[in-house]
Amino acid sequence: MARYTGAVCRLCRREGQKLFLKGERCYSEKCGVVRRGYAPGQHGQSRKKVSEYGIHIRAKQKARRYYGVLETQFSNYFKMAERKPGMTGENLLRFLELRLDNAVYRLGYACSRAEARQLVLHNHFTVNGKKVNIPSYQLKAGDVIALKDKSKQSEKFKIIMEINGSRPVPEWLTADKEQIAGTVVRLPGRDDIDLDVEENLIVEFYSK
């Protein structure tokens, strides 16, 4: 399964803002954006005039990096969003939010989406009582995500819950912190997505 394996702090620096890809580190002084608040590479500190194309591609790259998906997969999500009734940009964000790894992160059962992806791949979670180890699995309203009983004894999850115990959960999900389980109570709307994403620019990028 293809995935990005490079330094994720470079991704935040390239976008010029925190994307919160490394969990706790992003809130500390060790954050790459705090230490070096300029783009990576030889010409990272030079000032360049950004073209219209550059603005569009940066919007697309930022959204893609928030959710940790590669180019082809992101493009496929956009094609699915175009075919679905409604606003394409909102449909795209909804598909991304309903990924299993994103829901695990949103529920507070992982410190980052990358960690959530790894936990799902390692068979720690079930959906409606059935084992699901596909991070991109699309959830539906009414689905129940739960940590396997065997995994609840893990020291790793005890630490995760201590760190994320007070993290707010979006309204389209409900979380049972004691049982380490959550339910998709409804499909997420645009108001439920608190990320700095300009979906209209992404639509314009793919429309060219």
Short mmCIF file of C-alpha atoms in Angstrom, two decimals:
data_model
loop_
_atom_site.label_atom_id
_atom_site.label_comp_id
_atom_site.label_asym_id
_atom_site.label_seq_id
_atom_site.Cartn_x
_atom_site.Cartn_y
_atom_site.Cartn_z
CA MET A 1 0.00 0.00 0.00
CA ALA A 2 1.50 3.31 -1.13
CA ARG A 3 2.03 6.05 1.44
CA TYR A 4 4.24 9.07 2.04
CA THR A 5 7.35 8.14 4.03
CA GLY A 6 9.27 11.42 4.03
CA ALA A 7 9.66 14.03 6.76
CA VAL A 8 6.17 15.35 7.50
CA CYS A 9 7.44 18.60 9.04
CA ARG A 10 8.60 19.56 5.53
CA LEU A 11 5.00 19.32 4.37
CA CYS A 12 3.83 21.82 6.99
CA ARG A 13 6.70 24.17 6.17
CA ARG A 14 5.87 23.97 2.46
CA GLU A 15 2.29 25.03 3.15
CA GLY A 16 3.45 27.75 5.53
CA GLN A 17 1.29 26.61 8.44
CA LYS A 18 0.78 23.78 10.91
CA LEU A 19 -1.09 20.80 9.47
CA PHE A 20 -0.83 18.89 12.78
CA LEU A 21 0.64 15.78 11.19
CA LYS A 22 2.80 14.69 14.16
CA GLY A 23 0.40 14.87 17.07
CA GLU A 24 1.89 16.21 20.30
CA ARG A 25 5.06 17.50 18.65
CA CYS A 26 3.00 20.02 16.66
CA TYR A 27 1.99 21.77 19.89
CA SER A 28 5.56 22.04 21.19
CA GLU A 29 8.54 24.26 20.40
CA LYS A 30 9.99 21.37 18.37
CA CYS A 31 7.42 22.00 15.62
CA GLY A 32 9.16 22.54 12.29
CA VAL A 33 7.01 25.58 11.44
CA VAL A 34 7.96 27.23 14.75
CA ARG A 35 11.68 26.50 14.37
CA ARG A 36 11.94 27.26 10.65
CA GLY A 37 8.95 29.18 9.40
CA TYR A 38 9.86 29.08 5.73
CA ALA A 39 9.55 26.57 2.90
CA PRO A 40 12.12 23.75 2.76
CA GLY A 41 14.81 23.56 0.10
CA GLN A 42 17.56 25.78 -1.27
CA HIS A 43 15.21 28.60 -2.27
CA GLY A 44 12.79 28.25 0.64
CA GLN A 45 13.54 31.68 2.10
CA SER A 46 13.23 33.58 -1.18
CA ARG A 47 10.09 35.57 -1.88
CA LYS A 48 8.15 34.58 -4.97
CA LYS A 49 5.02 35.96 -6.55
CA VAL A 50 2.41 33.19 -6.47
CA SER A 51 0.49 32.65 -9.71
CA GLU A 52 -3.20 31.77 -9.93
CA TYR A 53 -2.21 28.18 -10.69
CA GLY A 54 0.08 28.20 -7.67
CA ILE A 55 -2.78 29.31 -5.39
CA HIS A 56 -5.01 26.50 -6.69
CA ILE A 57 -2.39 23.78 -6.38
CA ARG A 58 -1.45 24.87 -2.86
CA ALA A 59 -5.11 24.58 -1.81
CA LYS A 60 -5.25 21.06 -3.25
CA GLN A 61 -1.93 19.99 -1.71
CA LYS A 62 -2.90 21.34 1.71
CA ALA A 63 -6.15 19.34 1.77
CA ARG A 64 -4.40 16.22 0.51
CA ARG A 65 -1.74 16.48 3.21
CA TYR A 66 -4.22 17.14 5.99
CA TYR A 67 -5.84 13.77 5.32
CA GLY A 68 -2.66 11.91 4.34
CA VAL A 69 -3.78 10.67 0.92
CA LEU A 70 -1.67 10.41 -2.22
CA GLU A 71 -2.32 12.19 -5.51
CA THR A 72 -4.15 9.43 -7.38
CA GLN A 73 -6.41 8.64 -4.43
CA PHE A 74 -7.26 12.32 -3.94
CA SER A 75 -8.08 12.64 -7.64
CA ASN A 76 -10.37 9.61 -7.37
CA TYR A 77 -12.18 11.19 -4.43
CA PHE A 78 -12.75 14.30 -6.53
CA LYS A 79 -14.23 12.25 -9.39
CA MET A 80 -16.58 10.55 -6.90
CA ALA A 81 -17.56 13.96 -5.51
CA GLU A 82 -18.33 15.26 -9.00
CA ARG A 83 -20.70 12.36 -9.72
CA LYS A 84 -22.58 12.79 -6.45
CA PRO A 85 -25.51 15.27 -6.23
CA GLY A 86 -24.76 18.48 -4.36
CA MET A 87 -21.75 20.78 -4.19
CA THR A 88 -18.59 19.05 -5.42
CA GLY A 89 -16.28 20.72 -2.88
CA GLU A 90 -18.42 19.74 0.10
CA ASN A 91 -18.86 16.21 -1.26
CA LEU A 92 -15.08 15.90 -1.53
CA LEU A 93 -14.50 16.97 2.08
CA ARG A 94 -17.27 14.62 3.23
CA PHE A 95 -15.60 11.65 1.53
CA LEU A 96 -12.31 12.53 3.23
CA GLU A 97 -13.92 13.01 6.65
CA LEU A 98 -15.70 9.65 6.41
CA ARG A 99 -12.46 7.71 6.01
CA LEU A 100 -12.03 5.27 8.90
CA ASP A 101 -8.58 6.56 9.84
CA ASN A 102 -9.89 10.14 10.00
CA ALA A 103 -12.82 9.08 12.21
CA VAL A 104 -10.45 7.28 14.59
CA TYR A 105 -8.39 10.47 14.84
CA ARG A 106 -11.45 12.69 15.24
CA LEU A 107 -12.72 10.49 18.08
CA GLY A 108 -9.43 11.05 19.92
CA TYR A 109 -8.21 7.45 19.64
CA ALA A 110 -4.99 8.48 17.88
CA CYS A 111 -2.70 11.50 18.19
CA SER A 112 -2.51 12.07 14.44
CA ARG A 113 -4.10 10.79 11.26
CA ALA A 114 -0.87 8.96 10.42
CA GLU A 115 -1.03 7.13 13.77
CA ALA A 116 -4.74 6.39 13.19
CA ARG A 117 -3.87 4.91 9.80
CA GLN A 118 -1.27 2.65 11.39
CA LEU A 119 -3.62 1.50 14.15
CA VAL A 120 -6.32 0.62 11.61
CA LEU A 121 -3.81 -1.29 9.48
CA HIS A 122 -2.73 -3.27 12.55
CA ASN A 123 -6.29 -4.52 13.13
CA HIS A 124 -6.99 -2.61 16.35
CA PHE A 125 -10.47 -1.39 15.36
CA THR A 126 -13.77 -2.91 14.29
CA VAL A 127 -16.73 -1.39 12.42
CA ASN A 128 -20.14 -2.74 13.47
CA GLY A 129 -18.37 -5.62 15.23
CA LYS A 130 -16.38 -6.70 12.16
CA LYS A 131 -12.63 -6.34 11.72
CA VAL A 132 -11.72 -3.60 9.23
CA ASN A 133 -8.06 -2.87 8.48
CA ILE A 134 -8.55 -0.51 5.52
CA PRO A 135 -7.80 3.13 6.47
CA SER A 136 -9.81 4.47 3.50
CA TYR A 137 -12.93 2.47 4.43
CA GLN A 138 -15.95 4.75 3.92
CA LEU A 139 -18.17 5.01 6.97
CA LYS A 140 -21.93 5.52 6.88
CA ALA A 141 -24.43 7.06 9.29
CA GLY A 142 -25.05 4.58 12.11
CA ASP A 143 -21.68 2.82 11.88
CA VAL A 144 -20.04 1.99 15.21
CA ILE A 145 -16.23 2.12 15.45
CA ALA A 146 -14.75 0.29 18.43
CA LEU A 147 -11.36 -0.70 19.75
CA LYS A 148 -10.92 -4.47 19.98
CA ASP A 149 -11.14 -5.83 23.53
CA LYS A 150 -7.63 -7.28 23.33
CA SER A 151 -6.20 -3.88 22.36
CA LYS A 152 -7.79 -2.09 25.32
CA GLN A 153 -5.12 -3.56 27.62
CA SER A 154 -2.32 -2.00 25.59
CA GLU A 155 -0.21 0.64 27.33
CA LYS A 156 -0.14 2.56 24.06
CA PHE A 157 -3.88 3.17 24.14
CA LYS A 158 -3.79 4.12 27.80
CA ILE A 159 -1.26 6.85 26.92
CA ILE A 160 -3.28 7.97 23.89
CA MET A 161 -6.42 8.31 25.98
CA GLU A 162 -4.56 10.31 28.64
CA ILE A 163 -3.29 12.72 25.98
CA ASN A 164 -6.56 13.04 24.03
CA GLY A 165 -9.11 12.52 26.79
CA SER A 166 -10.32 16.12 26.66
CA ARG A 167 -10.09 16.66 22.90
CA PRO A 168 -13.46 17.84 21.52
CA VAL A 169 -15.29 15.45 19.19
CA PRO A 170 -17.15 16.85 16.13
CA GLU A 171 -20.94 16.80 16.33
CA TRP A 172 -21.33 14.19 13.58
CA LEU A 173 -19.65 11.66 15.90
CA THR A 174 -20.31 10.53 19.45
CA ALA A 175 -17.52 9.05 21.55
CA ASP A 176 -17.59 6.67 24.51
CA LYS A 177 -14.16 7.33 26.05
CA GLU A 178 -14.50 4.52 28.60
CA GLN A 179 -15.30 1.82 26.05
CA ILE A 180 -13.10 3.49 23.38
CA ALA A 181 -15.88 3.37 20.83
CA GLY A 182 -17.69 5.89 18.67
CA THR A 183 -20.75 6.19 16.44
CA VAL A 184 -21.34 8.09 13.21
CA VAL A 185 -24.60 9.80 14.16
CA ARG A 186 -24.93 11.63 10.82
CA LEU A 187 -22.94 12.57 7.76
CA PRO A 188 -20.64 15.57 8.32
CA GLY A 189 -21.61 18.94 6.87
CA ARG A 190 -19.25 21.74 5.88
CA ASP A 191 -19.74 23.45 9.24
CA ASP A 192 -18.44 20.33 10.99
CA ILE A 193 -15.06 20.48 9.22
CA ASP A 194 -12.76 22.85 11.06
CA LEU A 195 -9.76 22.56 8.72
CA ASP A 196 -8.35 25.52 6.81
CA VAL A 197 -9.35 24.16 3.40
CA GLU A 198 -10.66 26.21 0.47
CA GLU A 199 -12.57 23.57 -1.44
CA ASN A 200 -13.70 26.06 -4.10
CA LEU A 201 -10.06 26.48 -5.19
CA ILE A 202 -9.68 22.69 -5.41
CA VAL A 203 -12.74 22.50 -7.67
CA GLU A 204 -11.27 25.25 -9.86
CA PHE A 205 -7.94 23.39 -10.01
CA TYR A 206 -9.55 20.21 -11.37
CA SER A 207 -11.88 22.15 -13.65
CA LYS A 208 -9.06 23.63 -15.74
#
